[in-house]
PDB file of C-alpha atoms in Angstrom:
ATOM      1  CA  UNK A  22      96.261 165.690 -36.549  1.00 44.00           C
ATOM      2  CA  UNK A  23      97.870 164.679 -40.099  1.00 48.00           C
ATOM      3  CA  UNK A  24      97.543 161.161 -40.951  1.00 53.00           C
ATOM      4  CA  UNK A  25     100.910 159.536 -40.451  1.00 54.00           C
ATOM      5  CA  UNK A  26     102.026 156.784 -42.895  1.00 60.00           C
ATOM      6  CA  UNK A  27     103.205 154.241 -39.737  1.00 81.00           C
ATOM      7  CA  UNK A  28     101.067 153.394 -37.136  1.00 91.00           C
ATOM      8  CA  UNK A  29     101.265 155.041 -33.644  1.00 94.00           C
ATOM      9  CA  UNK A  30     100.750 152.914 -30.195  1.00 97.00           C
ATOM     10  CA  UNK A  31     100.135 155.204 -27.112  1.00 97.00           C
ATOM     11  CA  UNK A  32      99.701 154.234 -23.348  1.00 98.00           C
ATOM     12  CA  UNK A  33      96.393 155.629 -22.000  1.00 98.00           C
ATOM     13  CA  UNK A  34      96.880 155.651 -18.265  1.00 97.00           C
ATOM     14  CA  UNK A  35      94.045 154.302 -16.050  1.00 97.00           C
ATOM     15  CA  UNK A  36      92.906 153.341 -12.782  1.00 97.00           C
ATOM     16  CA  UNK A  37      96.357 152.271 -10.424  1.00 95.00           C
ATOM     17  CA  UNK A  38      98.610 150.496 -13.551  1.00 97.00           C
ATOM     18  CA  UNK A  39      96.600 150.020 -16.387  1.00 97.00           C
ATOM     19  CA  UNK A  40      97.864 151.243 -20.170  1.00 98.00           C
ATOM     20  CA  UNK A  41      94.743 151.284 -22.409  1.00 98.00           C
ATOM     21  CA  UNK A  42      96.621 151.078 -25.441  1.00 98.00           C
ATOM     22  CA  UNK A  43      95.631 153.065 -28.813  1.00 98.00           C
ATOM     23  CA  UNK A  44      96.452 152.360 -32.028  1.00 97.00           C
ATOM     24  CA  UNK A  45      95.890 155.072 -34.434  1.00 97.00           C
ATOM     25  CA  UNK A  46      97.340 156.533 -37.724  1.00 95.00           C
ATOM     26  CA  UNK A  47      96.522 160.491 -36.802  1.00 96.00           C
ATOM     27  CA  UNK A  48      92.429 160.129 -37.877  1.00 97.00           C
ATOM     28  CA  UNK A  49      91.355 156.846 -36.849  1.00 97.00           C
ATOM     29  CA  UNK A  50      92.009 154.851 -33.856  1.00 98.00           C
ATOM     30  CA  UNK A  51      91.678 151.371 -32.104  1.00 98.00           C
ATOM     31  CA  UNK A  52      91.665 150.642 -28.363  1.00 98.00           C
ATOM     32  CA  UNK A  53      92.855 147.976 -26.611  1.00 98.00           C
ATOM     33  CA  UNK A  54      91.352 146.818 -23.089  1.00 98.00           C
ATOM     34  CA  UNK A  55      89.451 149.979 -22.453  1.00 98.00           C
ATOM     35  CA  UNK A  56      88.594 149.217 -18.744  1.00 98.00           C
ATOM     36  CA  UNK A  57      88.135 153.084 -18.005  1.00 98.00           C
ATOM     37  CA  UNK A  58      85.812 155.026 -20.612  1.00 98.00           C
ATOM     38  CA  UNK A  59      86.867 158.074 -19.032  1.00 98.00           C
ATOM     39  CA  UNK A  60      90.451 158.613 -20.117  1.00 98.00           C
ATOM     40  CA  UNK A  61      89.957 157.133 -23.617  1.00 98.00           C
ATOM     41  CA  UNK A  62      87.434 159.823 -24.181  1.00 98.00           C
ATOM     42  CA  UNK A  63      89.621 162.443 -23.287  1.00 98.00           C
ATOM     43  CA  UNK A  64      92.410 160.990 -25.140  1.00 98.00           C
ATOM     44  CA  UNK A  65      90.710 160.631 -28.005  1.00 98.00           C
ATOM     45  CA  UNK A  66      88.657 164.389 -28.015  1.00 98.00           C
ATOM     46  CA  UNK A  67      92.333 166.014 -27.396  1.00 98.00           C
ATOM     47  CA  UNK A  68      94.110 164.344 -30.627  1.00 97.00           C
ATOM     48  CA  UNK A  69      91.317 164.773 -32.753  1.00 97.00           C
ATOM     49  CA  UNK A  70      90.794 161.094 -33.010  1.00 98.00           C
ATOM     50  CA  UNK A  71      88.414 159.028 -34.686  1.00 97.00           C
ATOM     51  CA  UNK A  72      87.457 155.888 -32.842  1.00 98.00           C
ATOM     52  CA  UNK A  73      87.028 152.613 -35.228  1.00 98.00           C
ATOM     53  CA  UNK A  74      87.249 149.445 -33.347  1.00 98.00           C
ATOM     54  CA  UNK A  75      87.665 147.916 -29.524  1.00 98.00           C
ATOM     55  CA  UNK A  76      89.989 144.943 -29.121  1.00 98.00           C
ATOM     56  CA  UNK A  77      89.032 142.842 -25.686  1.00 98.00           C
ATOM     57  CA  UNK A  78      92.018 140.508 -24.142  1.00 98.00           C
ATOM     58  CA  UNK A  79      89.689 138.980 -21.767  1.00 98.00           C
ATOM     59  CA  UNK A  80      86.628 139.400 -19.655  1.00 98.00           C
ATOM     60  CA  UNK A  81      88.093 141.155 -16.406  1.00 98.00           C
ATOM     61  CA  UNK A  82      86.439 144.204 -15.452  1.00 97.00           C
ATOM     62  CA  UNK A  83      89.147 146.926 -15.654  1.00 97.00           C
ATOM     63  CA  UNK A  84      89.815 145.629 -19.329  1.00 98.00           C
ATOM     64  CA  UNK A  85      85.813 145.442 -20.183  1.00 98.00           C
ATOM     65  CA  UNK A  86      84.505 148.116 -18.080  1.00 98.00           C
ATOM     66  CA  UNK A  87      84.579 151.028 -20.668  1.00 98.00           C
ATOM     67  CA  UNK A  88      82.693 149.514 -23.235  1.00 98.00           C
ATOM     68  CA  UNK A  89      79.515 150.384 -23.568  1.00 97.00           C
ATOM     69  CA  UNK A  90      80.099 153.727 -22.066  1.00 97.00           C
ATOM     70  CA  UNK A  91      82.323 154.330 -25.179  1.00 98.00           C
ATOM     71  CA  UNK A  92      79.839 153.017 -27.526  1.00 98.00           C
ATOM     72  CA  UNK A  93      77.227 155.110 -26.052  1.00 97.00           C
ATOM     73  CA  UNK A  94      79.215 158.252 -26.298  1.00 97.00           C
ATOM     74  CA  UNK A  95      80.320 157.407 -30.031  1.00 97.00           C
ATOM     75  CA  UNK A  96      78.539 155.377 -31.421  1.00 90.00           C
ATOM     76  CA  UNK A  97      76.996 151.661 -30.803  1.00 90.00           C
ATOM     77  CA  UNK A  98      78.175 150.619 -34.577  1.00 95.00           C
ATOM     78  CA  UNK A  99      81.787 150.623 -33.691  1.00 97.00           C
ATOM     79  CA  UNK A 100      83.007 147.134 -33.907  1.00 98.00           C
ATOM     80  CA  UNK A 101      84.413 145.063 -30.456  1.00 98.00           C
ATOM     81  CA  UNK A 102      86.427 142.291 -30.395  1.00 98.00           C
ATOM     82  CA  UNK A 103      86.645 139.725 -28.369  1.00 98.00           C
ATOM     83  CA  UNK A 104      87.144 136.460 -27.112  1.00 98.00           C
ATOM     84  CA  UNK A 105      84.034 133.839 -28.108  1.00 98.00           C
ATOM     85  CA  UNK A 106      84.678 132.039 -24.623  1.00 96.00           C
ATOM     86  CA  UNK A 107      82.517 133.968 -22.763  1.00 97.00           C
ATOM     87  CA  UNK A 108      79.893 136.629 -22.798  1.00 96.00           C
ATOM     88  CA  UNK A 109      81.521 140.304 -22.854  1.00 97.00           C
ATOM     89  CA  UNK A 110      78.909 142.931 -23.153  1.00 95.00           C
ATOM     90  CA  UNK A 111      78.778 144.644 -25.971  1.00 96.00           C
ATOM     91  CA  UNK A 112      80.895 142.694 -28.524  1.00 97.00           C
ATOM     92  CA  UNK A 113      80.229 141.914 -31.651  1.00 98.00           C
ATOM     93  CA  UNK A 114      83.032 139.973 -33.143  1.00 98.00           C
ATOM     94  CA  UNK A 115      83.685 136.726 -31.189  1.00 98.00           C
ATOM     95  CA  UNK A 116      87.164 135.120 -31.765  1.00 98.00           C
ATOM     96  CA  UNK A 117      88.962 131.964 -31.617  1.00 98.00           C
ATOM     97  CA  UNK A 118      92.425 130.810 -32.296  1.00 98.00           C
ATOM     98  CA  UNK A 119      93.768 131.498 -35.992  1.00 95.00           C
ATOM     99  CA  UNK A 120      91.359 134.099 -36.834  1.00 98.00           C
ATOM    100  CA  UNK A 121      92.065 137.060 -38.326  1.00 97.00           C
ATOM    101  CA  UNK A 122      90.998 140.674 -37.873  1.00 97.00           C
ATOM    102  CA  UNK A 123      91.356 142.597 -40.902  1.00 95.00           C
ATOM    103  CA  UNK A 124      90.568 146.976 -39.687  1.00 95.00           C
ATOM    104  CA  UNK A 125      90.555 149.084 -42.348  1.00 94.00           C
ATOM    105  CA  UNK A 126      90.927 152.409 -40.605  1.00 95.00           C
ATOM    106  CA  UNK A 127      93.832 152.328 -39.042  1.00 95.00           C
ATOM    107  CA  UNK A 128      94.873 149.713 -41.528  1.00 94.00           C
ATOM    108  CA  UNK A 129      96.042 146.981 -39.488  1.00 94.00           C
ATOM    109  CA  UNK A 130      95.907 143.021 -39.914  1.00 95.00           C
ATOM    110  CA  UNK A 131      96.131 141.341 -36.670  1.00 97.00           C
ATOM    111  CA  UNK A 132      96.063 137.159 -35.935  1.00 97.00           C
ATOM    112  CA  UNK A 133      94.493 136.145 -32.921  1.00 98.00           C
ATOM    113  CA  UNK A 134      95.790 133.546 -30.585  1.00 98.00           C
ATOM    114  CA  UNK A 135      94.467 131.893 -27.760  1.00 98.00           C
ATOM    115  CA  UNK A 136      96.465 132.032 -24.814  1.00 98.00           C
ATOM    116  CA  UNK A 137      94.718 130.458 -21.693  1.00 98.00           C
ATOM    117  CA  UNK A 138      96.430 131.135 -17.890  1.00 98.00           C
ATOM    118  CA  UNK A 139      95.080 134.081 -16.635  1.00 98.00           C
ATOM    119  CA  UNK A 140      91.583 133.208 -17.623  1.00 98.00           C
ATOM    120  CA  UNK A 141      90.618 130.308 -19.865  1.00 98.00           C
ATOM    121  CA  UNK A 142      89.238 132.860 -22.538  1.00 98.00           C
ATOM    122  CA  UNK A 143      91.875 135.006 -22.630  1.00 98.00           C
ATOM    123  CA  UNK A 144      93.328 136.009 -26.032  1.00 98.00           C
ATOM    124  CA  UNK A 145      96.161 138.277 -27.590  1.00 98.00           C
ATOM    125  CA  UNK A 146      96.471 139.792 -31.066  1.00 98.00           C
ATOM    126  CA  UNK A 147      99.707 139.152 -32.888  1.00 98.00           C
ATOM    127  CA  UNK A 148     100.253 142.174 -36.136  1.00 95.00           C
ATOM    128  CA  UNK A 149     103.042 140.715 -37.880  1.00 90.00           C
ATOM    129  CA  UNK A 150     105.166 143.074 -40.446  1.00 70.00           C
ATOM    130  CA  UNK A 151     102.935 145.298 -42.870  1.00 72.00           C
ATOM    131  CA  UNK A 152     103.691 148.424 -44.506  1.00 65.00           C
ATOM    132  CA  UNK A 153     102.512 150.627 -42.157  1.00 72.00           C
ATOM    133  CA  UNK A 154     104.242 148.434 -38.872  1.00 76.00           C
ATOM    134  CA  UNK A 155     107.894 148.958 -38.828  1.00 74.00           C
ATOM    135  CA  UNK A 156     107.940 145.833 -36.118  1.00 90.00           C
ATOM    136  CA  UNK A 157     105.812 143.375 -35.208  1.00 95.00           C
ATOM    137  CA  UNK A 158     103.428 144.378 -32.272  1.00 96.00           C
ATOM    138  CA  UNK A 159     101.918 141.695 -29.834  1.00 98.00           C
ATOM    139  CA  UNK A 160      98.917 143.154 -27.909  1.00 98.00           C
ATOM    140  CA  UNK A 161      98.656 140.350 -24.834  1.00 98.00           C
ATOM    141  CA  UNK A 162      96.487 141.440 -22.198  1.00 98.00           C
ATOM    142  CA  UNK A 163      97.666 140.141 -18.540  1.00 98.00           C
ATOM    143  CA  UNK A 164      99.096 137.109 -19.951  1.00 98.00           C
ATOM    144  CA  UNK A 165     102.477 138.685 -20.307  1.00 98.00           C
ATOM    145  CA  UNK A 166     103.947 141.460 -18.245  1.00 98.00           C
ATOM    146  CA  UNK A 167     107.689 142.770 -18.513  1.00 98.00           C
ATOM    147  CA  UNK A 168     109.584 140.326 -16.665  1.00 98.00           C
ATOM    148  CA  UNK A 169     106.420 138.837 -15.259  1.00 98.00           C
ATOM    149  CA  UNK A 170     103.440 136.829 -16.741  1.00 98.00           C
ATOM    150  CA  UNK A 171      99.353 136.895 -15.526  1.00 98.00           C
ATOM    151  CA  UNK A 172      98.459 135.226 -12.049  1.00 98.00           C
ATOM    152  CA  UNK A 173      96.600 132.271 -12.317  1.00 98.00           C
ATOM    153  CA  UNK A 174      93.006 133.184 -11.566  1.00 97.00           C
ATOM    154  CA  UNK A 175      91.398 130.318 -14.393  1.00 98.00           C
ATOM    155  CA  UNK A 176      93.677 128.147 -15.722  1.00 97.00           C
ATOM    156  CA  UNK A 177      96.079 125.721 -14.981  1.00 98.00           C
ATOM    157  CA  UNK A 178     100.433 126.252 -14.954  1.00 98.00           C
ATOM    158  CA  UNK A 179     100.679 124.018 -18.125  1.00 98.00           C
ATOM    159  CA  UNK A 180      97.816 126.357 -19.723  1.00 98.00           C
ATOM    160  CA  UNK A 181      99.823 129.309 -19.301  1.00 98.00           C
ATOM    161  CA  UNK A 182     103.302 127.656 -20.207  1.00 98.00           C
ATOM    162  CA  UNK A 183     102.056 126.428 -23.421  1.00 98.00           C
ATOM    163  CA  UNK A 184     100.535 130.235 -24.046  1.00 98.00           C
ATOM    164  CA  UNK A 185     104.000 131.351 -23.213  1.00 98.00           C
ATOM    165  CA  UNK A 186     105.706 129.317 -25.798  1.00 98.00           C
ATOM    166  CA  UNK A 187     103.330 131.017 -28.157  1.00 98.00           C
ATOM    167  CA  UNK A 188     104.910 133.887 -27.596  1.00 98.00           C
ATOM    168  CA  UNK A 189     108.366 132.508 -27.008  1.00 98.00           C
ATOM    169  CA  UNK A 190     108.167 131.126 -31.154  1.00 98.00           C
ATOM    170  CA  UNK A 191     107.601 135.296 -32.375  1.00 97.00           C
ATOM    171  CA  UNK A 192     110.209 137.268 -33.825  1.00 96.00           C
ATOM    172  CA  UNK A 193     112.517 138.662 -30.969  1.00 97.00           C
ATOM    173  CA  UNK A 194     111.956 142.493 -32.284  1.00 96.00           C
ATOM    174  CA  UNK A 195     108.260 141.647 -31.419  1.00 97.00           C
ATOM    175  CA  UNK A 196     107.445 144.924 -29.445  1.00 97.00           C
ATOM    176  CA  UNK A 197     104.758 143.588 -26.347  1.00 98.00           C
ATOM    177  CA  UNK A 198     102.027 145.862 -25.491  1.00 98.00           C
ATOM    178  CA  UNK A 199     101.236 144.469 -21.621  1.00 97.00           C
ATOM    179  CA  UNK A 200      98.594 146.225 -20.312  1.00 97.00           C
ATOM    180  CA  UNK A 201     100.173 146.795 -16.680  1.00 98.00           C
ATOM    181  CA  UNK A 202     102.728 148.756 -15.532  1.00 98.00           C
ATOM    182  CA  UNK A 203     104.159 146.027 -12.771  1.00 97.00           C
ATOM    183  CA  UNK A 204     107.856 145.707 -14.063  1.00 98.00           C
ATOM    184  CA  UNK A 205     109.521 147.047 -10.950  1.00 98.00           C
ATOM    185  CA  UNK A 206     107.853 144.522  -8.538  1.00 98.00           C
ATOM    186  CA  UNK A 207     108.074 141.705 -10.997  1.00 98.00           C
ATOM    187  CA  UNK A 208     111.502 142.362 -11.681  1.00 98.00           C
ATOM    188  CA  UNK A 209     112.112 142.159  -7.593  1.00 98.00           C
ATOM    189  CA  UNK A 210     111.073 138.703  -7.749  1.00 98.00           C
ATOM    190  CA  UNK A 211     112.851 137.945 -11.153  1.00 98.00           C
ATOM    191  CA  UNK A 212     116.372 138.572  -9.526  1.00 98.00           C
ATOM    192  CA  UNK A 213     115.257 136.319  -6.328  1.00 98.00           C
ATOM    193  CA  UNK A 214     115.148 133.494  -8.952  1.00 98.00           C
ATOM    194  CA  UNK A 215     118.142 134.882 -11.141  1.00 98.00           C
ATOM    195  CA  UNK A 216     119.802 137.293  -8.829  1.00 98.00           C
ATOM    196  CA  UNK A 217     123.237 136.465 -11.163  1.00 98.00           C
ATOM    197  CA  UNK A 218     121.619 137.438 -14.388  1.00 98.00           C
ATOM    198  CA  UNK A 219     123.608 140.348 -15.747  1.00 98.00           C
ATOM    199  CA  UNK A 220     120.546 141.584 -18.376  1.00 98.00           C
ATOM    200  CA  UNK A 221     118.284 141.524 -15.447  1.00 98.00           C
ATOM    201  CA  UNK A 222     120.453 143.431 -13.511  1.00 98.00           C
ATOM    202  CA  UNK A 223     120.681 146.009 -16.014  1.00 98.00           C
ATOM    203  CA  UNK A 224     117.257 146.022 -17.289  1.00 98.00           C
ATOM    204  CA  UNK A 225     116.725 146.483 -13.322  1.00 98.00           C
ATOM    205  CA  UNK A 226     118.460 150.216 -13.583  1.00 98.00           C
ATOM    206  CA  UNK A 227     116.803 150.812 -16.868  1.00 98.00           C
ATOM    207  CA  UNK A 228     113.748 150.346 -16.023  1.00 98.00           C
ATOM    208  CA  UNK A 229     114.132 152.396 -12.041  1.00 98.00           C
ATOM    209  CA  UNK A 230     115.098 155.052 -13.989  1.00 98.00           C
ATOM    210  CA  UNK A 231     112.619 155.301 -16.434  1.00 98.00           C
ATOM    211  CA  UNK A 232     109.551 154.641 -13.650  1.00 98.00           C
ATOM    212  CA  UNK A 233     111.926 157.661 -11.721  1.00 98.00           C
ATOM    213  CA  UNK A 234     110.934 159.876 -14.262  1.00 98.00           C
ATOM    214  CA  UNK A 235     107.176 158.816 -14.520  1.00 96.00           C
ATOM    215  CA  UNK A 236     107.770 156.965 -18.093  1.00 97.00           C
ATOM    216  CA  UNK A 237     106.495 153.400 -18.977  1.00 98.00           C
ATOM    217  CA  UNK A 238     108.866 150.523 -18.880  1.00 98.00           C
ATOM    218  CA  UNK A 239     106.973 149.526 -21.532  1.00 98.00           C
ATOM    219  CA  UNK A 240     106.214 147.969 -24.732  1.00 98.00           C
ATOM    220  CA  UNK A 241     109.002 145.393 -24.340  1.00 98.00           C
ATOM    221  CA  UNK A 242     110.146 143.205 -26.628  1.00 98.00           C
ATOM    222  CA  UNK A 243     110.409 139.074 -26.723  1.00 98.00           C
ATOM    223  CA  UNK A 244     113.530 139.547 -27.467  1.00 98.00           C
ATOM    224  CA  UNK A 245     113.958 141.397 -23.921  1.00 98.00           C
ATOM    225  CA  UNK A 246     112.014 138.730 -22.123  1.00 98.00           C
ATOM    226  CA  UNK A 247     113.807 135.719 -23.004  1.00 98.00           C
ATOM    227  CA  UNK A 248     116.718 137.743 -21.251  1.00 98.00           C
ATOM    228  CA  UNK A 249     115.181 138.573 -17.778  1.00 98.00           C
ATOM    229  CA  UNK A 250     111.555 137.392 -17.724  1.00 98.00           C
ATOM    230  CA  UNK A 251     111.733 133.641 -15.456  1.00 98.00           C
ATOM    231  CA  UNK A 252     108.567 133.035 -17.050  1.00 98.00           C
ATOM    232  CA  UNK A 253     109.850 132.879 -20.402  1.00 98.00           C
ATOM    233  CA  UNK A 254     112.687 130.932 -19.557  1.00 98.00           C
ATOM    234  CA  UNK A 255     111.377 127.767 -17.808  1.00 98.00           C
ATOM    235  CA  UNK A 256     114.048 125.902 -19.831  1.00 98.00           C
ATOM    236  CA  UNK A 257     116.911 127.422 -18.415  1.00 98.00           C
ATOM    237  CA  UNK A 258     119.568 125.887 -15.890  1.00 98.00           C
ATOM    238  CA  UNK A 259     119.259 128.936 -13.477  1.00 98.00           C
ATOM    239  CA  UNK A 260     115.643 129.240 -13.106  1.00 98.00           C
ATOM    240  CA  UNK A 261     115.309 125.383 -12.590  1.00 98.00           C
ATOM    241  CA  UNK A 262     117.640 125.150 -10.262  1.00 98.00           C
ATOM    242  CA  UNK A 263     115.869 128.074  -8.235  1.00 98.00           C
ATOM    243  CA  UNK A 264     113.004 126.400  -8.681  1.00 98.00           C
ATOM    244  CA  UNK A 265     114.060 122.790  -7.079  1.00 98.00           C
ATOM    245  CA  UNK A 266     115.647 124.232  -4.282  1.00 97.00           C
ATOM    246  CA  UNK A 267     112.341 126.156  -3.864  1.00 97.00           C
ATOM    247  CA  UNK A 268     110.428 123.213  -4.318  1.00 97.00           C
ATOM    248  CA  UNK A 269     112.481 120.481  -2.520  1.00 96.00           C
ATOM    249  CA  UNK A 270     112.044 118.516  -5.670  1.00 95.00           C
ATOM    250  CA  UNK A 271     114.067 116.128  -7.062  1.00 95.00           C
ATOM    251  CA  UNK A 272     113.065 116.391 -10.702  1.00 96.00           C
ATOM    252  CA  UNK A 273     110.998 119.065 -12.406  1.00 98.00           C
ATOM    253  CA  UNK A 274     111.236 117.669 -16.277  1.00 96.00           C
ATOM    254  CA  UNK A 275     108.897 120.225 -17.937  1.00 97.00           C
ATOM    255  CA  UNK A 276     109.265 123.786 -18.400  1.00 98.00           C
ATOM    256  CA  UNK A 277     105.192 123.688 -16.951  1.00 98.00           C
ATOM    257  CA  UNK A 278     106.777 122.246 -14.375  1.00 98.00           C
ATOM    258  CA  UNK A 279     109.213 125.017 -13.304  1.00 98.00           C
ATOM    259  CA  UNK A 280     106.485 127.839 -14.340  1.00 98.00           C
ATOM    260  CA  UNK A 281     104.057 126.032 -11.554  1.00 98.00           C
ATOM    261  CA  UNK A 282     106.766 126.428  -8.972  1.00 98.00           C
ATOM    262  CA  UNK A 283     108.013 129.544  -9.598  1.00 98.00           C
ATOM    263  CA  UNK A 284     104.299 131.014 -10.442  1.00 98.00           C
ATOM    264  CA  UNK A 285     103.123 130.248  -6.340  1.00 98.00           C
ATOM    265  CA  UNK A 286     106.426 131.578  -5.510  1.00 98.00           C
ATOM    266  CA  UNK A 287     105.352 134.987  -7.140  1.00 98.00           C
ATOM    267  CA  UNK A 288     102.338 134.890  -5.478  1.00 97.00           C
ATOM    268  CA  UNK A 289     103.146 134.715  -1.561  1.00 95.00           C
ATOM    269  CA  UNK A 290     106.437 136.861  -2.660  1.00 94.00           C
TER     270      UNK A 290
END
């Protein structure tokens, strides 16, 4: 391949709905959540890539599970990053909020925040604009999905709404790298809490047709997400609303109070 002056992001499918995502600039190449060493490999052999470092979201097994399989195919000096919560095997760069990752080859600066909900360890990796990034890119694991955020397998509903606001303060034209392809069903459940919401009802069609002709919904963008993702928009008169008459509560006066609501109503939807 011939280098290419702007960075490249490509889906590599795995397992049911994953995306392993790789980042690469036509010789060298990062990969994001590589739960499946298989596809990565083949991904990587058929494009003539180089690989150069592993970025880890969190410690669940389809994100973790390709790791040492793809250091032990190419190479157990390749640098992996992850969270410095817990033990992943085969890391070598433990991470915290505020640091930065600094990758040479494909030359990319990325911040890390820490965005407990999902897990309590759980990370993303914000790259905001650089020369070679025509947007900013926000690689988030399963705290985010398109019109959907993470169940709550670790933390707590005001863990994952303060993670959200995170997320909520980027640039709009933030493109969001989610690392499942669950738009459809999460945007069923988004229009039974804002069946009146005219993006969502568009992004609805959009996104049918796109999964109709076996293409990702995603990346997405914040931007996109304050529009139709419930999640994201805790603060708003519709989804509260949904969300007391779901509740039977008189008052809910936080946004982590709507997200708790509306988060167990996703999850016996």
């Amino acid at each position: 391949m011939v280098k290419n002056t702007l960075l490249q992001v490509w889906p590599i499918p795995a397992f049911d709905d994953n995306y392993l995502w790789c980042i690469h600039d036509g010789e060298s190449a990062l990969i994001v959540d590589p739960g499946d060493a298989a596809p990565v490999l083949q991904y990587l052999e058929q494009n003539q890539l180089t690989l150069t470092g592993i970025l880890i979201t969190h410690h669940h097994a389809d994100h973790t599970g390709g790791i040492v399989t793809l250091l032990n195919a190419l190479g157990s000096t390749i640098p992996v990053y992850g969270p410095a919560a817990i033990d992943i095997p085969g890391r070598t760069h433990a991470l915290m909020e505020g640091d930065k990752v600094e990758i040479a080859a494909p030359r990319l600066s990325l911040e890390v925040y820490e965005v407990p909900g999902h897990t309590l360890s759980h990370i993303a990796y914000f790259a905001n604009m650089q020369a070679n990034v025509v947007e900013p890119m926000l690689f988030c694991g399963d705290t985010l999905f398109a019109s959907g955020c993470g169940r709550l397998f670790e933390g707590t509903p005001t863990q994952m709404s303060q993670s959200l606001e995170k997320f909520i303060a980027l640039p709009k034209n933030t493109l969001v790298y989610c690392t499942h392809e669950y738009t459809l069903s999460n945007i069923r459940f988004a229009l039974a809490v804002e069946p009146n919401n005219a993006n969502l009802i568009t992004w609805a069609e959009t996104a049918k047709a796109l999964r109709d002709q076996h293409q990702p919904t995603l990346p997405t963008t914040i931007g996109q997400e304050l529009q139709v993702n419930p999640f994201m928009r805790c603060d708003q008169p519709a989804v509260i609303e949904a969300a007391l008459e779901v509740s039977g509560e008189k008052s809910l006066p936080t946004p982590a109070h709507v997200l708790a609501v509306i988060r167990a109503w996703k999850d016996r939807f």
